[in-house]
PDB file of C-alpha atoms in Angstrom:
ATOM      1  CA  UNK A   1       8.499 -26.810  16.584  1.00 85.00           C
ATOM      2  CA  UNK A   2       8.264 -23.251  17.790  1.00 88.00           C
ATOM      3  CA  UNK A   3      10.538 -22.283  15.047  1.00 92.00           C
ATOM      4  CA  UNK A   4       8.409 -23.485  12.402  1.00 95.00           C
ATOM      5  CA  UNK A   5       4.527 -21.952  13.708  1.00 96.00           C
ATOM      6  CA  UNK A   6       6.917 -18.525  13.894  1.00 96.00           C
ATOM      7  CA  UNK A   7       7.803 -18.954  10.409  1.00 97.00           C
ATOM      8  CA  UNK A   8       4.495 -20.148   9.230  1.00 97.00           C
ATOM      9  CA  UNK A   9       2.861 -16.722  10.975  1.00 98.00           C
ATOM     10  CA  UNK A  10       5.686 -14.594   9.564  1.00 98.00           C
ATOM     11  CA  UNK A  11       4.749 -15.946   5.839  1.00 98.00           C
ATOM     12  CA  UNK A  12       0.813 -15.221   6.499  1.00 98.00           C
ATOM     13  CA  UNK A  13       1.644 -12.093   7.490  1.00 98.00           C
ATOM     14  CA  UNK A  14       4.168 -11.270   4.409  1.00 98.00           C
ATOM     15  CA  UNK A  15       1.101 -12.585   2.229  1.00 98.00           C
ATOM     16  CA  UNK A  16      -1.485 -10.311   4.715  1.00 97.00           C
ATOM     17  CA  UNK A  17       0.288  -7.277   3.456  1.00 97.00           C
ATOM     18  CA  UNK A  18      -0.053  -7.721  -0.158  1.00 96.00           C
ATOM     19  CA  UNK A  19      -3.891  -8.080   0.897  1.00 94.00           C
ATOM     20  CA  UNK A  20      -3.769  -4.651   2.542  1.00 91.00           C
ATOM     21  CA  UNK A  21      -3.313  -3.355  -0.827  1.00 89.00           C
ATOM     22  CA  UNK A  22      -7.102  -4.522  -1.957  1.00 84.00           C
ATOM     23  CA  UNK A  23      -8.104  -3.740   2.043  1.00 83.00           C
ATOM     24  CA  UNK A  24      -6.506  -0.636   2.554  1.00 79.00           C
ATOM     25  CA  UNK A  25      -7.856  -1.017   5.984  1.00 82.00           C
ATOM     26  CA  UNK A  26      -4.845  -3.300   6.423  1.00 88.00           C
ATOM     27  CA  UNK A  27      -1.865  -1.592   6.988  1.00 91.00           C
ATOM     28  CA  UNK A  28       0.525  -3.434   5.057  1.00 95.00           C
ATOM     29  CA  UNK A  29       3.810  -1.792   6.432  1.00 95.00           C
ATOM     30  CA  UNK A  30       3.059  -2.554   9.641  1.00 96.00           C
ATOM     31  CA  UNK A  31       2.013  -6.276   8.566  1.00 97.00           C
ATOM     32  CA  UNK A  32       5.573  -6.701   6.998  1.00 98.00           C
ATOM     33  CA  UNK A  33       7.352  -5.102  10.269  1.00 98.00           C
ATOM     34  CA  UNK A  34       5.621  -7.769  12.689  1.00 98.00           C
ATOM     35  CA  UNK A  35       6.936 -10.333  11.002  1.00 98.00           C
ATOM     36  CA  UNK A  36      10.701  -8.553  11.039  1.00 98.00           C
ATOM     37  CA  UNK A  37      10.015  -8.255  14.723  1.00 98.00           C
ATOM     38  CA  UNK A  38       8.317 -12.164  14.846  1.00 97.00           C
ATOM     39  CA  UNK A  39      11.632 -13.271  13.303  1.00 98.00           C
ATOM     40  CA  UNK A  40      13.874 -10.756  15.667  1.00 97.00           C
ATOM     41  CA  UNK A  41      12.663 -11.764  18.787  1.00 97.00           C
ATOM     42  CA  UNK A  42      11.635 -14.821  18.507  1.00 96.00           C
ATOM     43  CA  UNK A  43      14.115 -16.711  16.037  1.00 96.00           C
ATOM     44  CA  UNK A  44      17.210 -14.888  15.830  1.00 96.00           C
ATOM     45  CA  UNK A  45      18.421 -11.328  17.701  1.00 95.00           C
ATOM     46  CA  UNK A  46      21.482 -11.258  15.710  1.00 95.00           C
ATOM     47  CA  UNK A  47      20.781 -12.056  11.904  1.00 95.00           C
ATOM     48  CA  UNK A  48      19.024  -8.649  11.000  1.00 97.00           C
ATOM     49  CA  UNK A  49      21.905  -5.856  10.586  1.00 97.00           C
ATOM     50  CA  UNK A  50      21.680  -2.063  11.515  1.00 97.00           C
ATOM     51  CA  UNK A  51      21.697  -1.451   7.527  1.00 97.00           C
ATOM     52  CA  UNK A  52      18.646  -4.041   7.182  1.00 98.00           C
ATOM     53  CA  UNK A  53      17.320  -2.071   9.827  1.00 98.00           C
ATOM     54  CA  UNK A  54      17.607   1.805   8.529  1.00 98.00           C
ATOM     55  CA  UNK A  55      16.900   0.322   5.011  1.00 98.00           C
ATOM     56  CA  UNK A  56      13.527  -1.146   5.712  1.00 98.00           C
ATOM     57  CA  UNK A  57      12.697   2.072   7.881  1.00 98.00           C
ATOM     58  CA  UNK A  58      13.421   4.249   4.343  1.00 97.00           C
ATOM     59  CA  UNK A  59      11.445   1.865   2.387  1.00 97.00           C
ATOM     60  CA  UNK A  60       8.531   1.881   4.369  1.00 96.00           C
ATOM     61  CA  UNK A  61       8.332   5.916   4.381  1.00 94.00           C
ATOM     62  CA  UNK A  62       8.816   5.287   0.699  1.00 93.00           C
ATOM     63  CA  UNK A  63       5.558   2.709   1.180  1.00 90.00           C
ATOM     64  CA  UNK A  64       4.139   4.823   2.637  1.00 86.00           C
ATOM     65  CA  UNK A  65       4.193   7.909   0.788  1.00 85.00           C
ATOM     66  CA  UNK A  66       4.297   6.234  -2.668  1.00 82.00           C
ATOM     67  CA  UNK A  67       0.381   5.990  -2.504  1.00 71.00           C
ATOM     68  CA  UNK A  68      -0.359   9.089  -1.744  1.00 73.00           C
ATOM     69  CA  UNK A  69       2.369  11.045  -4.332  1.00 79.00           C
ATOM     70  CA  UNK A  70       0.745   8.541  -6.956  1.00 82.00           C
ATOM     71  CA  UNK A  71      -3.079   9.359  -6.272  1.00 76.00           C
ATOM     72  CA  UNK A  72      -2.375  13.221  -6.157  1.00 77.00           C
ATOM     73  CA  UNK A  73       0.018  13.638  -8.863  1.00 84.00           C
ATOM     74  CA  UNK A  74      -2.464  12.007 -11.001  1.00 88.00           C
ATOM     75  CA  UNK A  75      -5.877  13.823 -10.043  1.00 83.00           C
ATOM     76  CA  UNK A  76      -4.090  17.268 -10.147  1.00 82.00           C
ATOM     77  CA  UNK A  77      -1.996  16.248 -13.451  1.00 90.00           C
ATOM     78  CA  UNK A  78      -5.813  15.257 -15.035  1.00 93.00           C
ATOM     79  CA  UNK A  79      -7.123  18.376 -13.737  1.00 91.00           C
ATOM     80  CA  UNK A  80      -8.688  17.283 -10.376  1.00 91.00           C
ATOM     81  CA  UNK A  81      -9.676  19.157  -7.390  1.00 91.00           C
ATOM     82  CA  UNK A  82      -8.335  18.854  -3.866  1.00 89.00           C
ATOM     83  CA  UNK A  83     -12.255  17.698  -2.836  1.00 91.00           C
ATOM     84  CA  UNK A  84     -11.497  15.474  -5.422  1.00 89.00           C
ATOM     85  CA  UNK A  85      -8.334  14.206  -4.275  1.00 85.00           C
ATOM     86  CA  UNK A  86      -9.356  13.882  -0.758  1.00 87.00           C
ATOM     87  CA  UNK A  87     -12.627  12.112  -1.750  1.00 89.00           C
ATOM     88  CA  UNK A  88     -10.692   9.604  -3.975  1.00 86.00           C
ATOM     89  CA  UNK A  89      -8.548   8.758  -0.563  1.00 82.00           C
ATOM     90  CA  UNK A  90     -12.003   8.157   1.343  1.00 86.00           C
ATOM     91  CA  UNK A  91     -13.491   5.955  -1.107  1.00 87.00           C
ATOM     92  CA  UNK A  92     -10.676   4.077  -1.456  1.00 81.00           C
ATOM     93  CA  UNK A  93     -11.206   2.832   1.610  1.00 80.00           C
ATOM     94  CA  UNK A  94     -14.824   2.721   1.642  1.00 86.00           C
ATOM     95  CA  UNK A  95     -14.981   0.775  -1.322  1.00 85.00           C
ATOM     96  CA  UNK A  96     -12.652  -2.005  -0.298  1.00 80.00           C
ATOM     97  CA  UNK A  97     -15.738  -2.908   1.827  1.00 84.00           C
ATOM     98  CA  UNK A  98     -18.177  -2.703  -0.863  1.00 84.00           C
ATOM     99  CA  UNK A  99     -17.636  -5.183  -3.875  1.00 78.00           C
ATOM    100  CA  UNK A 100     -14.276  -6.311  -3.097  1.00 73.00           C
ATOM    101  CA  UNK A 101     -11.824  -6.065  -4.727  1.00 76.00           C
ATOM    102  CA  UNK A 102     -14.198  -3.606  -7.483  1.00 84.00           C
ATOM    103  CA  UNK A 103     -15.342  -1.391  -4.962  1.00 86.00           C
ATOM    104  CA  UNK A 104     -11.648  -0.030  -4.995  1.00 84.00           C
ATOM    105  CA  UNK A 105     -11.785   1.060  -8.316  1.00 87.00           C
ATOM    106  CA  UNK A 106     -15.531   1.730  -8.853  1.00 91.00           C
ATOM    107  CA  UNK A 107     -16.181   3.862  -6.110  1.00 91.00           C
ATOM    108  CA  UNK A 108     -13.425   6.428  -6.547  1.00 88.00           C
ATOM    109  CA  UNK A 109     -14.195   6.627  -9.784  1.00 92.00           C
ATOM    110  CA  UNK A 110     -17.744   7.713  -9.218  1.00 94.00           C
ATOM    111  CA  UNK A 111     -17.029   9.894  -6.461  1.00 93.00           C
ATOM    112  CA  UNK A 112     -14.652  12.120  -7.638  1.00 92.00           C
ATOM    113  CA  UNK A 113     -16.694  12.743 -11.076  1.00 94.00           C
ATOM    114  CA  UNK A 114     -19.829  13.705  -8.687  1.00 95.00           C
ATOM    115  CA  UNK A 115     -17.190  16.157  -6.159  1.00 94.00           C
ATOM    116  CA  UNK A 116     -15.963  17.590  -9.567  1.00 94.00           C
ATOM    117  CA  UNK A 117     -18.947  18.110 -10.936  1.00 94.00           C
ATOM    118  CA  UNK A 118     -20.674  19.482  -7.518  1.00 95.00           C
ATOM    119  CA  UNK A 119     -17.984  21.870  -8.287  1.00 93.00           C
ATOM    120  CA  UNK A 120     -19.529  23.309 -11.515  1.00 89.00           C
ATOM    121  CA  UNK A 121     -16.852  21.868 -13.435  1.00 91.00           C
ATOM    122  CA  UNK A 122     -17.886  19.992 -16.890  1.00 93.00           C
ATOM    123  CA  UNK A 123     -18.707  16.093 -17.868  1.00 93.00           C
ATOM    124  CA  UNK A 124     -15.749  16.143 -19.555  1.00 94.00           C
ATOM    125  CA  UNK A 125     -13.207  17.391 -16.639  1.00 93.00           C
ATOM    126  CA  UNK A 126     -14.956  15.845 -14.231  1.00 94.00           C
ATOM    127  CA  UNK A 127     -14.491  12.558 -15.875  1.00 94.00           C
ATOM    128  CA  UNK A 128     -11.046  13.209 -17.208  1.00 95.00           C
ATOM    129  CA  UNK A 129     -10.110  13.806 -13.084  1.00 93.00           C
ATOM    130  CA  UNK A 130     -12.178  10.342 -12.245  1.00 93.00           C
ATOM    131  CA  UNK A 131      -9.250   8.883 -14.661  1.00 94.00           C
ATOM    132  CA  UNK A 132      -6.832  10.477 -13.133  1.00 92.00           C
ATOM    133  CA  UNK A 133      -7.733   9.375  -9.679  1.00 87.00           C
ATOM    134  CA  UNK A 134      -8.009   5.832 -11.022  1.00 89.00           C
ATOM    135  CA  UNK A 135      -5.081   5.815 -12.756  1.00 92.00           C
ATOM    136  CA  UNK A 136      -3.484   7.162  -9.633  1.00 89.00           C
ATOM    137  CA  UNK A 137      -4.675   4.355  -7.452  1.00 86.00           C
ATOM    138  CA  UNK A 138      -3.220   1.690  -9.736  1.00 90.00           C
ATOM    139  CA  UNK A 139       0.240   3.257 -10.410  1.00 91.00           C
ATOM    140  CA  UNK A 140       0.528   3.454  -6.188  1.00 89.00           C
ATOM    141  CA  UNK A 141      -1.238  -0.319  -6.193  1.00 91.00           C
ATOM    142  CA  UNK A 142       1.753  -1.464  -8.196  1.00 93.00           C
ATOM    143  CA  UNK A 143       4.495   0.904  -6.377  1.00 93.00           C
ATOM    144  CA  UNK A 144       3.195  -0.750  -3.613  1.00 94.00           C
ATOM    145  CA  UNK A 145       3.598  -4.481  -4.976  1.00 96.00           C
ATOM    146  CA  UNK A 146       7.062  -3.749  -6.057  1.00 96.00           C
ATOM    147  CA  UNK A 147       8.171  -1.947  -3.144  1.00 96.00           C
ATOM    148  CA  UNK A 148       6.384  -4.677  -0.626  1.00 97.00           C
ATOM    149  CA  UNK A 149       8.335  -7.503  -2.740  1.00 98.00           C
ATOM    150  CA  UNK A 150      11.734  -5.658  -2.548  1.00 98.00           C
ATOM    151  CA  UNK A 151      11.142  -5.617   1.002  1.00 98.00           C
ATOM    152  CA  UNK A 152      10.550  -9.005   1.676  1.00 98.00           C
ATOM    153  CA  UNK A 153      12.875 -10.150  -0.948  1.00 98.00           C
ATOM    154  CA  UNK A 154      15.367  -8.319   1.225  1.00 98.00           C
ATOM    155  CA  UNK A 155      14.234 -10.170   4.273  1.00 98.00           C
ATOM    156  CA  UNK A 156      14.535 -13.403   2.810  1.00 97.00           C
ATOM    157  CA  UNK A 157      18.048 -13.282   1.417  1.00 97.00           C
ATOM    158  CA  UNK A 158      19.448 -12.070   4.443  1.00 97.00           C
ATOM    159  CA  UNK A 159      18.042 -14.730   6.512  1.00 96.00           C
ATOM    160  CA  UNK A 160      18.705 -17.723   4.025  1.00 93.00           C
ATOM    161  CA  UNK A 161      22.362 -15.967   3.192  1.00 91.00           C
TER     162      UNK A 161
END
């Protein structure tokens, strides 16, 4: 009986971190990792190999850092500013709160074509960096998905193999 509530709260927490990536306020790595540990400590010490182990650690600093390469590469490759780019991060954040799950992509949007444009830059670069901010959010959205999936894909075969 204790078996199966552990399993039902690792599964709600494997489906929690694909809603951290509409909330970024959840952190979905660390979501994912307490139900490794769930599993670990309460189910089975020995299942879960070294290799399973160092793997997830690298795929989680890939996680991780996949957001943030995607968001930047983008603003600065549509010709956004580091304001910009920092903005974009904030309001990210602030606009999974406001309009979910819109506020995400709305907010960003707007607030990097007002930084850019507080920055004496044109309508036309200021908007092209709002694209590239958006576009930047949704190519690390869907890193994020695939790497999150790979993860728990991972997780799953090695417990039911």
């Amino acid at each position: 009986m204790v078996d199966i509530l552990i399993w039902i709260v690792i599964i709600a927490l494997f489906v929690l971190s694909f809603v951290g990536i509409i909330y970024p306020i959840i952190p979905s790595p660390l979501v994912i990792w307490v139900g490794y540990l769930l599993y670990h400590f309460v189910i089975n010490p020995d299942e879960l190999s070294m290799i399973f182990w160092i793997s997830m650690v690298i795929l989680t600093a890939v996680l991780i850092v996949s957001d943030i390469i995607a968001n930047s590469y983008f603003v600065k490759k549509f010709g956004g500013s580091k304001w910009g780019e920092r903005f974009a991060g904030i309001a990210v954040i602030v606009g999974s709160f406001i309009i979910p799950p819109f506020g995400i992509l709305i907010l960003p949007f707007v607030t990097v074509l007002i930084v850019e444009m507080v920055q004496k830059r044109t309508i036309k670069d200021a908007f092209r960096a709002s694209i590239g901010s958006l576009i930047g959010f949704l190519s690390g959205a869907v890193a994020k998905v695939v790497i999150q999936v790979i993860m728990i894909a991972w997780f799953v075969f090695v417990v039911i193999f």
